[in-house]
Tab-separated table of C-alpha atoms in Angstrom:
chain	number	residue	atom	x	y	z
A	263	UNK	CA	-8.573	-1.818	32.950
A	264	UNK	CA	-11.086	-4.016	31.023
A	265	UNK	CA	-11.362	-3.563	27.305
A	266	UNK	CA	-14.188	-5.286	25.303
A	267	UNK	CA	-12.481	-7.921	23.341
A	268	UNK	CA	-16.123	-7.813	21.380
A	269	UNK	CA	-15.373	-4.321	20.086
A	270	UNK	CA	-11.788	-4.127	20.531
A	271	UNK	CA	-9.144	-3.389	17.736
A	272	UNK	CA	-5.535	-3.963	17.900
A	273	UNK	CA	-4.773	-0.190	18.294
A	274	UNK	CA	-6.435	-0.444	21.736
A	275	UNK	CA	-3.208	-2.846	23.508
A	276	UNK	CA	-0.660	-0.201	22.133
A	277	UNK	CA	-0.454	1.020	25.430
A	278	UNK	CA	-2.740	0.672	28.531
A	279	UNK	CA	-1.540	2.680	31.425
A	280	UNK	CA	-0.717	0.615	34.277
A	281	UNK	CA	0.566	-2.405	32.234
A	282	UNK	CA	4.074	-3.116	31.111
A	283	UNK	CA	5.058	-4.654	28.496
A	284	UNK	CA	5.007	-8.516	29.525
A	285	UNK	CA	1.414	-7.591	31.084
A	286	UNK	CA	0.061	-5.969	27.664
A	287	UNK	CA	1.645	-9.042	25.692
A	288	UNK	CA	-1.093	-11.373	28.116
A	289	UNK	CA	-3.720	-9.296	27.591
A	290	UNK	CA	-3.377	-8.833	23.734
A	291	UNK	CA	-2.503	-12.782	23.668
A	292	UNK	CA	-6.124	-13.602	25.334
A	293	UNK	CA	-7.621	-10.960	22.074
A	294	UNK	CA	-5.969	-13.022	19.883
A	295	UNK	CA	-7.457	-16.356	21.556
A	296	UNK	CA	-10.936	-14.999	21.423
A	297	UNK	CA	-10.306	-13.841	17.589
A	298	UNK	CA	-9.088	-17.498	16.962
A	299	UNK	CA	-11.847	-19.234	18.738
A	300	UNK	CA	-14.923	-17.067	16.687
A	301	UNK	CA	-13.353	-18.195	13.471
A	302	UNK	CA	-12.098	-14.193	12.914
A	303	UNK	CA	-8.090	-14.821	12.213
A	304	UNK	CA	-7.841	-13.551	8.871
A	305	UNK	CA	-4.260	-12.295	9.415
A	306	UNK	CA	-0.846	-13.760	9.497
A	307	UNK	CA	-2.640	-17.696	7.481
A	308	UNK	CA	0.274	-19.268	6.379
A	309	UNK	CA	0.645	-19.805	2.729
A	310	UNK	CA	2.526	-23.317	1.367
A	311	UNK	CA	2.174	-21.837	-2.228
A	312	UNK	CA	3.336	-19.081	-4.229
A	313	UNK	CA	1.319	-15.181	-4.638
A	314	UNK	CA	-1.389	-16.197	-7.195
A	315	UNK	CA	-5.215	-15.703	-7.844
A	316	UNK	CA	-5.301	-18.837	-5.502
A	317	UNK	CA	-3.952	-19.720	-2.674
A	318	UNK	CA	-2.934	-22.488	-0.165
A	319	UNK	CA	-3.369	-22.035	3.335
A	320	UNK	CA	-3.031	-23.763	6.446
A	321	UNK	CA	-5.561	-23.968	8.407
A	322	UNK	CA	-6.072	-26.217	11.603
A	323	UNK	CA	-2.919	-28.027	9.848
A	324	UNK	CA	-4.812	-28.427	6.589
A	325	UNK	CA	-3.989	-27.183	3.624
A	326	UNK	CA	-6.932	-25.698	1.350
A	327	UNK	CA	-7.046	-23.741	-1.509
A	328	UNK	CA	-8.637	-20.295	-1.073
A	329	UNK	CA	-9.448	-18.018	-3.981
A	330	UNK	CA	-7.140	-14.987	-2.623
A	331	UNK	CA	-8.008	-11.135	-2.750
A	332	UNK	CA	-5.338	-10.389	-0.497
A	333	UNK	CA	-2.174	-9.872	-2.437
A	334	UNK	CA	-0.998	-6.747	-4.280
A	335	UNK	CA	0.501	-8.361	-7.118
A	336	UNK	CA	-1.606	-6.346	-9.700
A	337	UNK	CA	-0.127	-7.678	-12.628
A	338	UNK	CA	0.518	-11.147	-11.513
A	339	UNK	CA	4.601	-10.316	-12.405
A	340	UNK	CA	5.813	-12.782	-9.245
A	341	UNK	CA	4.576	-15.436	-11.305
A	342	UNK	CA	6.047	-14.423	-14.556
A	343	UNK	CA	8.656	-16.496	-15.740
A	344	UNK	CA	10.332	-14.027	-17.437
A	345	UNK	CA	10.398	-12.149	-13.929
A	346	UNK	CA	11.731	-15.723	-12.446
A	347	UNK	CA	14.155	-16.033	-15.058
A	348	UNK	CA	15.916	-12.890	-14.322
A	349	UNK	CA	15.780	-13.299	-10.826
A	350	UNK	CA	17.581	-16.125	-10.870
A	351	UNK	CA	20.250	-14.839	-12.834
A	352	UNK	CA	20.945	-12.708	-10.918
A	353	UNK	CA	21.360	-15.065	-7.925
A	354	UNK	CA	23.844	-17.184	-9.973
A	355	UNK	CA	25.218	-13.970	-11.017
A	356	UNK	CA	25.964	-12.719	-7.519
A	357	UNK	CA	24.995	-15.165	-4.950
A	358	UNK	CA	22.106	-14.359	-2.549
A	359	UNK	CA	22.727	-11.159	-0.816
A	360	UNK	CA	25.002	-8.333	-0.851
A	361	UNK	CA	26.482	-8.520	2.661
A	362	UNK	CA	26.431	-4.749	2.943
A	363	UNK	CA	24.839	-1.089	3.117
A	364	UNK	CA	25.141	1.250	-0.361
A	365	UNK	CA	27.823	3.424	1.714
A	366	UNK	CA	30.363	0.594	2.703
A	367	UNK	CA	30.033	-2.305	-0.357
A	368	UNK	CA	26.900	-2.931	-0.514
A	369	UNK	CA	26.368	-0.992	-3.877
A	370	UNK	CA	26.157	-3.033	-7.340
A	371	UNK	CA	26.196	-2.565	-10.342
A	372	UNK	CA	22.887	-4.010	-10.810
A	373	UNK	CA	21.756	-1.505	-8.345
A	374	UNK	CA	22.511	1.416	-10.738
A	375	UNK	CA	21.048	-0.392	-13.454
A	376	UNK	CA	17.898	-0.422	-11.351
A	377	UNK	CA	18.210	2.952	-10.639
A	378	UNK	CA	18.251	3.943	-14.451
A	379	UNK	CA	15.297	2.041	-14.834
A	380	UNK	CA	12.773	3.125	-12.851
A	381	UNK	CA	13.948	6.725	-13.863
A	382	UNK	CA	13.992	5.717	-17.103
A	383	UNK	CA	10.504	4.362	-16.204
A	384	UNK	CA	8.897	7.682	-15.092
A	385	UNK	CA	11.007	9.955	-17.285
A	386	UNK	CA	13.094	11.348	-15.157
A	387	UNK	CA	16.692	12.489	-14.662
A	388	UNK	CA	19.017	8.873	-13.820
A	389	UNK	CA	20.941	10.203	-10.663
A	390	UNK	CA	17.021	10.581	-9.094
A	391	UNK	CA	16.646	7.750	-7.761
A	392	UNK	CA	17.120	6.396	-4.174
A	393	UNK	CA	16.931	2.713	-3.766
A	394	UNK	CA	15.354	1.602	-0.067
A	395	UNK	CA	14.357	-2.206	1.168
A	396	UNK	CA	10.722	-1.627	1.503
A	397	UNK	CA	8.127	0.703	-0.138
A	398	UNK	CA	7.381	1.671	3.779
A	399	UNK	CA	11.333	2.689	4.659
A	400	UNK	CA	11.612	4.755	1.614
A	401	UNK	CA	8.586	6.789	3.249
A	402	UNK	CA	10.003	6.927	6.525
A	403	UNK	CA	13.319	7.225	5.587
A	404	UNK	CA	13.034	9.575	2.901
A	405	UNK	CA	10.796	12.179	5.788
A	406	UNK	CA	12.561	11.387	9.022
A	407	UNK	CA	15.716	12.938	7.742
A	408	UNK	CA	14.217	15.944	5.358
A	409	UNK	CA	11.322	16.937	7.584
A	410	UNK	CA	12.809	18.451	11.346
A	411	UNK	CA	11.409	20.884	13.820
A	412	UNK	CA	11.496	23.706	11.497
A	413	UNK	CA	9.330	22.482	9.145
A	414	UNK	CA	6.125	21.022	8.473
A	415	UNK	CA	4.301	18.024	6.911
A	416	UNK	CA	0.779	18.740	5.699
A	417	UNK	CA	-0.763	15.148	4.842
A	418	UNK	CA	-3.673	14.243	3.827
A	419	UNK	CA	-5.870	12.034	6.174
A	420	UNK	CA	-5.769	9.047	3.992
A	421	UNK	CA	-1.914	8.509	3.421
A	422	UNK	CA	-0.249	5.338	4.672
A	423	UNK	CA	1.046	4.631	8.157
A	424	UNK	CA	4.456	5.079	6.778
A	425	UNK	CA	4.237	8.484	6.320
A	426	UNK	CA	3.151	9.660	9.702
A	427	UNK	CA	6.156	7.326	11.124
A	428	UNK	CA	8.535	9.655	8.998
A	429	UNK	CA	6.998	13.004	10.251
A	430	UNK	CA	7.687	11.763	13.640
A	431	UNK	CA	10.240	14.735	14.027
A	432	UNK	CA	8.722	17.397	12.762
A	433	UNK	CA	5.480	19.463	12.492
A	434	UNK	CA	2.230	17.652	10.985
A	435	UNK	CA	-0.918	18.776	9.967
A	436	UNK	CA	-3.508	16.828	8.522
A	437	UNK	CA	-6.448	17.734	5.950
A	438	UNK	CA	-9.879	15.733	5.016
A	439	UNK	CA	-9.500	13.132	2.005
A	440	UNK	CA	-9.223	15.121	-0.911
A	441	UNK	CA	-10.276	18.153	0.877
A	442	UNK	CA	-8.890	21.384	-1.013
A	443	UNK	CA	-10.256	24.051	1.067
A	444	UNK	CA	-8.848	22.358	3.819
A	445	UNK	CA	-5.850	22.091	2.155
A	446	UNK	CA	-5.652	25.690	0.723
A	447	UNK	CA	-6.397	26.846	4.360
A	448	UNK	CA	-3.762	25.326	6.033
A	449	UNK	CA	-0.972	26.385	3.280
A	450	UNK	CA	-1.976	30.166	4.155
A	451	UNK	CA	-1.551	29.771	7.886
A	452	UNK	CA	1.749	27.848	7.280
A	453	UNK	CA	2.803	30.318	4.223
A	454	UNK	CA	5.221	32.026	6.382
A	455	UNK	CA	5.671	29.755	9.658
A	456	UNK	CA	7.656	27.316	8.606
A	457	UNK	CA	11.162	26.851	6.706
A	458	UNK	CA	9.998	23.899	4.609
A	459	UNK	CA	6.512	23.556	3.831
A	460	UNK	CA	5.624	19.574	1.908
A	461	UNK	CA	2.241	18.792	1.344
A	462	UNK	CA	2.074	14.510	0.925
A	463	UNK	CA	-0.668	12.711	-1.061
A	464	UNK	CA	-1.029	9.421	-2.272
A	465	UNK	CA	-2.063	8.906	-5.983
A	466	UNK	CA	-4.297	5.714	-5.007
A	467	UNK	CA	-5.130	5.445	-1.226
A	468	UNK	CA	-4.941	2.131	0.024
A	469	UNK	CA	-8.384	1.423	1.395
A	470	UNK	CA	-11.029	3.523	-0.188
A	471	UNK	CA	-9.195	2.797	-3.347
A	472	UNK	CA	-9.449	5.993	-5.015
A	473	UNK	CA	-7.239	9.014	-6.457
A	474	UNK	CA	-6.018	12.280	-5.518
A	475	UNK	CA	-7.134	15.372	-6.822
A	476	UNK	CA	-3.316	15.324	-7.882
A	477	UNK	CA	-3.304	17.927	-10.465
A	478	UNK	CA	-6.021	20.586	-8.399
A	479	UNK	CA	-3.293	19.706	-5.129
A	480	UNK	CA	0.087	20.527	-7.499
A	481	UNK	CA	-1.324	23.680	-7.737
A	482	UNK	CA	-2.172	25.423	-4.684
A	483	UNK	CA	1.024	23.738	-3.740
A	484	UNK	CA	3.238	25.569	-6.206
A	485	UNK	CA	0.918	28.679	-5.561
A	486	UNK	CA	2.103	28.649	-1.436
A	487	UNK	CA	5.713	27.710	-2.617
A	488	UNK	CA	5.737	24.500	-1.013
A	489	UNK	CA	6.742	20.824	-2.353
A	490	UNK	CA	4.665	18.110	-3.155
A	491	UNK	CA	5.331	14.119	-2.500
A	492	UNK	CA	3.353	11.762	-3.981
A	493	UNK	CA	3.401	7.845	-3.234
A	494	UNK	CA	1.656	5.694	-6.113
A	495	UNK	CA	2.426	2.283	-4.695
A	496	UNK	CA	-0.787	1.015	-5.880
A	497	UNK	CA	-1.322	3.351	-9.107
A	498	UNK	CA	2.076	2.448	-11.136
A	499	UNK	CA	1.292	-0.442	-13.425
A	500	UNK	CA	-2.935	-0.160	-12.682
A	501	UNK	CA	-3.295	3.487	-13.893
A	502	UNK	CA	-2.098	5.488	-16.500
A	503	UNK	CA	-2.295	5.106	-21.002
A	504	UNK	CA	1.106	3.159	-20.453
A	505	UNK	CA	0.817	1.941	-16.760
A	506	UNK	CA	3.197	4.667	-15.222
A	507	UNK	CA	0.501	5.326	-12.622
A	508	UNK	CA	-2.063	7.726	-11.236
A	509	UNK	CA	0.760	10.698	-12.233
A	510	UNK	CA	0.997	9.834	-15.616
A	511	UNK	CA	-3.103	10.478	-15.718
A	512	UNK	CA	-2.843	13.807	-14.186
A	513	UNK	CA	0.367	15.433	-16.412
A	514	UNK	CA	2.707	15.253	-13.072
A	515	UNK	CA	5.262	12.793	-14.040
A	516	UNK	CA	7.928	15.426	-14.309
A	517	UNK	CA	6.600	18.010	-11.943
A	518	UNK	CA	6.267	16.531	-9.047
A	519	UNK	CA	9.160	17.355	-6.282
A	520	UNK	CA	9.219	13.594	-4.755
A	521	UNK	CA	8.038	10.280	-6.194
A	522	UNK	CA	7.923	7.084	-3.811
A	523	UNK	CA	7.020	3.538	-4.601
A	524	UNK	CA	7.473	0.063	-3.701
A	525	UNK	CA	8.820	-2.968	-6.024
A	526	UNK	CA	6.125	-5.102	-3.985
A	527	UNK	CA	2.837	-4.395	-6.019
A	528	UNK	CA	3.313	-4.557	-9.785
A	529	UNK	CA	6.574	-5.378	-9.687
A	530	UNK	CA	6.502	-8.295	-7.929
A	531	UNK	CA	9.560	-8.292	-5.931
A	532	UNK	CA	11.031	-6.497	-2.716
A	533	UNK	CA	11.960	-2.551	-2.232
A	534	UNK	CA	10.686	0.452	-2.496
A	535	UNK	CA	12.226	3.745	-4.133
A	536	UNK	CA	12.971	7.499	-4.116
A	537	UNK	CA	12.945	10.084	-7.028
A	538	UNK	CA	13.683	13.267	-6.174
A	539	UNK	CA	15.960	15.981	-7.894
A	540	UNK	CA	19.954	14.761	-8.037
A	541	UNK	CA	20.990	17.200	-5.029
A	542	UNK	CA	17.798	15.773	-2.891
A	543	UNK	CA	18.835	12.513	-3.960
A	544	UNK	CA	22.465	12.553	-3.337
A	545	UNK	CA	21.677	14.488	0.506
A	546	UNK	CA	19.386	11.108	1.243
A	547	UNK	CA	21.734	8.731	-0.040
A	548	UNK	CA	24.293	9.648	2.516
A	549	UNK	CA	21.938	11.293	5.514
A	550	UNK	CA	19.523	8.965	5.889
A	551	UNK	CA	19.875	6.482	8.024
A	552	UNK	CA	17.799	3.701	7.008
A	553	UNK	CA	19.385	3.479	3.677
A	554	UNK	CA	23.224	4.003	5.124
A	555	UNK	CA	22.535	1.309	7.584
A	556	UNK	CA	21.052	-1.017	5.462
A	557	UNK	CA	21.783	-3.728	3.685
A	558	UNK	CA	20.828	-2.930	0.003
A	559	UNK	CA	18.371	-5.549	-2.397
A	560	UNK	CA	19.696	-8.884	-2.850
A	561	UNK	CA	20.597	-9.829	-6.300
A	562	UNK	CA	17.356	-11.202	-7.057
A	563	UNK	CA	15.607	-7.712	-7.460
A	564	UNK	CA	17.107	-7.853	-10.995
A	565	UNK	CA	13.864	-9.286	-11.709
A	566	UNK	CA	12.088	-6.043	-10.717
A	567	UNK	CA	13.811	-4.638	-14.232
A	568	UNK	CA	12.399	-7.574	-16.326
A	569	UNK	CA	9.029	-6.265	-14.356
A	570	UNK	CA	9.409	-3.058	-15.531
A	571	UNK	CA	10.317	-4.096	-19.118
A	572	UNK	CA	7.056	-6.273	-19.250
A	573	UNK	CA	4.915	-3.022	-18.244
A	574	UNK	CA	5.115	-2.091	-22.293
A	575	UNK	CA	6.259	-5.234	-23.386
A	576	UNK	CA	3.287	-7.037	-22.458
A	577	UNK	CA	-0.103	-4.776	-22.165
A	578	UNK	CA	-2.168	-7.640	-22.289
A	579	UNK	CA	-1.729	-8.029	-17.897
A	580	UNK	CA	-2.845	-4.437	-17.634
A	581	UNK	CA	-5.850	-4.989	-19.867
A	582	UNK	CA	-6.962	-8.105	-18.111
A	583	UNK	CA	-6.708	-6.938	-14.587
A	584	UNK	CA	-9.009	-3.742	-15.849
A	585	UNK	CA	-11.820	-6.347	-17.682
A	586	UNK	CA	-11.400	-7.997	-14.157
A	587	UNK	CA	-11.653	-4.922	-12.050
A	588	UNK	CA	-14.514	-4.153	-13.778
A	589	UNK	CA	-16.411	-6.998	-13.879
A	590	UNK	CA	-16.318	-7.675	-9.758
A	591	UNK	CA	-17.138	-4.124	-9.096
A	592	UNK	CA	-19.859	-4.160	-11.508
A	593	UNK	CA	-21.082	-7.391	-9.863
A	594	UNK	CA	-21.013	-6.303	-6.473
A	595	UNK	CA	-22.406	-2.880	-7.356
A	596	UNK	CA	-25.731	-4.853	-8.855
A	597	UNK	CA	-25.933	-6.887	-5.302
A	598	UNK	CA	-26.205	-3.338	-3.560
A	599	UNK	CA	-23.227	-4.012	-2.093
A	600	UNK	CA	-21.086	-0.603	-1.042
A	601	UNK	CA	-18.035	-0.348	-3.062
A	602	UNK	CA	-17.554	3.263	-2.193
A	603	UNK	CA	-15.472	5.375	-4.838
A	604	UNK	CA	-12.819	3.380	-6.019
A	605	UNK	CA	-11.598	3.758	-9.558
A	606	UNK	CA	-8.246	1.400	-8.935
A	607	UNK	CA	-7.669	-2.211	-8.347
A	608	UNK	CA	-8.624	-1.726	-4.626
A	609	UNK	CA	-11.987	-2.650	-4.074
A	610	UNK	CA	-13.749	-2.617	-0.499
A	611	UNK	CA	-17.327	-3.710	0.466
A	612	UNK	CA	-18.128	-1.166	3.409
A	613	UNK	CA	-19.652	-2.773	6.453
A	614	UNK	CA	-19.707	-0.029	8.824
A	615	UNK	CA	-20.418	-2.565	12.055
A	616	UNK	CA	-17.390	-4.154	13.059
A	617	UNK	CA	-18.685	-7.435	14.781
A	618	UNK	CA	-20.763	-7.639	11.586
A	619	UNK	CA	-17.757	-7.446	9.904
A	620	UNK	CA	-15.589	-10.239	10.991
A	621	UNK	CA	-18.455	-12.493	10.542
A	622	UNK	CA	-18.017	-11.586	6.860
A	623	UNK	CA	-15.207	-12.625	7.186
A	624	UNK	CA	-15.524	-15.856	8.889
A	625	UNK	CA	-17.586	-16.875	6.289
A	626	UNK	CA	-15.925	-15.931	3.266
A	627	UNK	CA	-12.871	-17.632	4.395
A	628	UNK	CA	-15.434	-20.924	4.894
A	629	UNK	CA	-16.374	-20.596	1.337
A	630	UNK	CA	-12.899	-20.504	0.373
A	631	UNK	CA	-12.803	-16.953	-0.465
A	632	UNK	CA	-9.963	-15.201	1.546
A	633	UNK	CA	-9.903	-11.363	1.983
A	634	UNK	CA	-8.898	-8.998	4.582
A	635	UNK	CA	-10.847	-7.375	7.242
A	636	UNK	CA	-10.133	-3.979	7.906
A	637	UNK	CA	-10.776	-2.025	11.121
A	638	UNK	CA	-9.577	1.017	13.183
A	639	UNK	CA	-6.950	2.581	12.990
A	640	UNK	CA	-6.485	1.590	8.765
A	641	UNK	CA	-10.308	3.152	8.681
A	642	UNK	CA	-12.703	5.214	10.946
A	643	UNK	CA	-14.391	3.184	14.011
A	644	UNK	CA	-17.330	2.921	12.088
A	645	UNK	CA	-15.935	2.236	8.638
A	646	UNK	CA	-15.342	-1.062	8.764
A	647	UNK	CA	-14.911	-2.974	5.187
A	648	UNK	CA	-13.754	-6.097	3.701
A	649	UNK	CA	-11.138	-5.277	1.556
A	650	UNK	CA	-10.213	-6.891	-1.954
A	651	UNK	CA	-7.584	-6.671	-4.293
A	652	UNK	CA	-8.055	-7.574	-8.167
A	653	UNK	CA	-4.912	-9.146	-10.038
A	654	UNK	CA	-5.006	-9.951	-13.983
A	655	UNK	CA	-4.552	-13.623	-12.343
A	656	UNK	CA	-7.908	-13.586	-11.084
A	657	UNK	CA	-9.896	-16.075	-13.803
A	658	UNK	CA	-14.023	-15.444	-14.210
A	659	UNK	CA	-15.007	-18.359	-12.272
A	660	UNK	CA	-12.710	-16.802	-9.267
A	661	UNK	CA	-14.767	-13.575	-9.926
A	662	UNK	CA	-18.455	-15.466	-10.153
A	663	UNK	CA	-17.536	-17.291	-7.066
A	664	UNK	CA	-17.088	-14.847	-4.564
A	665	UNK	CA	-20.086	-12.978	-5.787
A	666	UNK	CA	-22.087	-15.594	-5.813
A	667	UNK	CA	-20.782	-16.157	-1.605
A	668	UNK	CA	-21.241	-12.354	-1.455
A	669	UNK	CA	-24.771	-12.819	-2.389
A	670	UNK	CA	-25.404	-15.680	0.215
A	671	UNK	CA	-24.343	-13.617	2.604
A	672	UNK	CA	-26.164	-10.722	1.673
A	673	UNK	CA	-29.240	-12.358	1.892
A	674	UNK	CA	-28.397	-13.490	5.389
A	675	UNK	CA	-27.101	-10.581	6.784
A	676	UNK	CA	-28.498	-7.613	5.083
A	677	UNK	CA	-25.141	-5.821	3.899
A	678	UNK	CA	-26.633	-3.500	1.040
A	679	UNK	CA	-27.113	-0.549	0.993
A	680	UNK	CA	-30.328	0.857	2.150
């Protein structure tokens, strides 16, 4: 078997029949030589400094600064002090790590103090909240052990790759971005099918950048007695009158049946988190077997709780990354550039062609502009985008340089719109 290496995207070495596993590690190895030797290696750059608006990176064994649109950290918190402070407290507090899973030791009491924070946070019941190591296992986790043959997941197309992992034992449908027809249609054929029926939305989808029709969705959801998850990793702190996410915009805070989120975005640490109601919660905190196998946060993620405190505390970061939100989309919108429909901090410029893409690439990285370049599977075959992050980090002269290296390139390659 021959695959284009010109065309090809990682998704195409998962398997290839005929090859085992050594044999497909080759093949993929010579991709990843070709990718190297056209300058197109925007993944995996090593960083020698910390998550900022800027960046160091090796490259070639030289380090360079790079003006970064890569990292999540809306709010800037992993810089913080305050956020370093109490992180380090809580390392001389308790040492480094916690040597255990929640079931056999593992559980502190700054653990439960996190807990009644983030429910505290999103104004919900204390004994809601399920603690997991990663945004992406408290997906999986969380579905894997609700979700079996009996039931089924109905997802929307745009949802992250965690949340088709955890409806890897059960029944899935999927529905068009945002599509409620779709939706409505498939909630009537399932009405009386399946034992559990949970529809699963994200409030801000990670690569078109936009929102759910949350409150429209909560609805017909309620109306075909179903549930409703929700994951607002990259709405909490960016959306919202008080930064509580895309939820607290639509009225759903306390309505809807499961919450998830990570501790990786705004607040600039590690883990990712559950709220469901107390009996839900309790079931997952001894069924499922990501979190009872575990080992829980280290004592350092008592600086997610400073992060949370500084969400009120200190407005000013969610102010700033709006003014700077706004100003790069505004400035790529008057290049002709195609931002799509965001409305978050998530802002791609759709390429469509994917060789045309990783050129983009190639050269923003040049001009010391470093983004990512997303293909298939993250985005239809011929939806290829550069995709860009906004922190309140980012400074104006960050902002005017990488339009003014969007425009150069523009003029070379013809990326506006037509």
């Amino acid at each position: 078997m021959g695959i284009d290496f010109t065309t090809a995207t990682f998704k195409d070495f998962e398997n290839i029949p005929d090859y085992d596993i050594a044999q497909r590690a080759e093949y993929f190895y010579e991709f990843l030589d070709h990718m190297k030797a056209r300058g197109h290696m925007n993944y995996r750059l090593k960083n020698t400094s910390g998550t900022n608006a800027t960046l160091n990176i090796n490259i070639a064994d030289q380090d360079k600064e790079y003006i970064s649109f890569v990292s999540s950290d809306y709010l800037g918190f992993t810089q913080h002090p305050k956020v370093k402070e109490a992180a380090i407290e809580g390392i001389e507090k308790y040492g480094t790590g916690t040597g255990a899973s929640p079931l056999i030791g593992g559980y502190f009491d700054y653990h439960n103090i996190l807990e009644k924070r983030i429910s505290q946070f999103f104004g919900r019941n204390e004994d809601e909240v399920v603690l997991f190591t990663t945004g992406y296992a408290a997906n999986s986790a969380t579905l894997q052990i609700l979700m079996q043959k009996e039931d089924i997941a109905i997802l929307d197309m745009g949802v992250h790759a965690s949340v088709h992992e955890g409806c890897a034992f059960t029944n899935k449908k999927t529905f068009p971005h945002n599509n409620l027809e779709a939706l409505e249609h498939i909630l009537k054929m399932s009405e009386s099918m399946y034992r559990t029926k949970l529809v699963i939305i994200d409030g801000v989808y990670s690569q078109e950048g936009d929102t759910s029709h949350a409150k429209e969705i909560y609805d017909l959801v309620k109306k075909y007695n179903a549930y409703l998850m929700i994951d607002d990793a990259h709405g909490v702190g960016v959306l919202g009158k008080t930064g509580r996410g895309a939820l607290e915009d639509d009225g759903l805070l306390d309505k809807v049946d499961f919450i998830t989120g990570t501790s990786s975005k705004t607040f600039g640490n590690l883990g990712g988190y559950v709220i469901a109601n107390k009996k839900i919660a309790s079931f997952l905190k001894f069924q499922s077997r990501q979190h009872i196998f575990s080992v829980t946060a280290p004592p350092s993620s008592a600086g997610i709780v400073k992060a949370i405190d500084l969400v009120d505390e200190e407005p000013i970061w969610k102010e700033k990354l709006w003014d700077n939100i706004n100003y790069l989309k505004k400035g790529l919108d008057d290049l002709g550039l195609d931002t799509g429909i965001t409305n978050s901090a998530i802002i791609p410029v759709k390429i469509g062609d994917q060789s045309k893409m990783w050129d983009i690439g190639r050269i923003l990285i040049e001009n010391g502009v470093y983004t990512n370049p997303i293909m298939y599977p993250a985005v239809p075959r011929k939806d290829a985008r550069i995709r860009m992050t906004v922190t309140a980090r980012h400074e104006k002269e960050h902002l005017d340089k990488t339009l003014n290296v969007f425009d150069d390139i523009n003029k070379k390659m013809h990326i506006a719109k037509k």
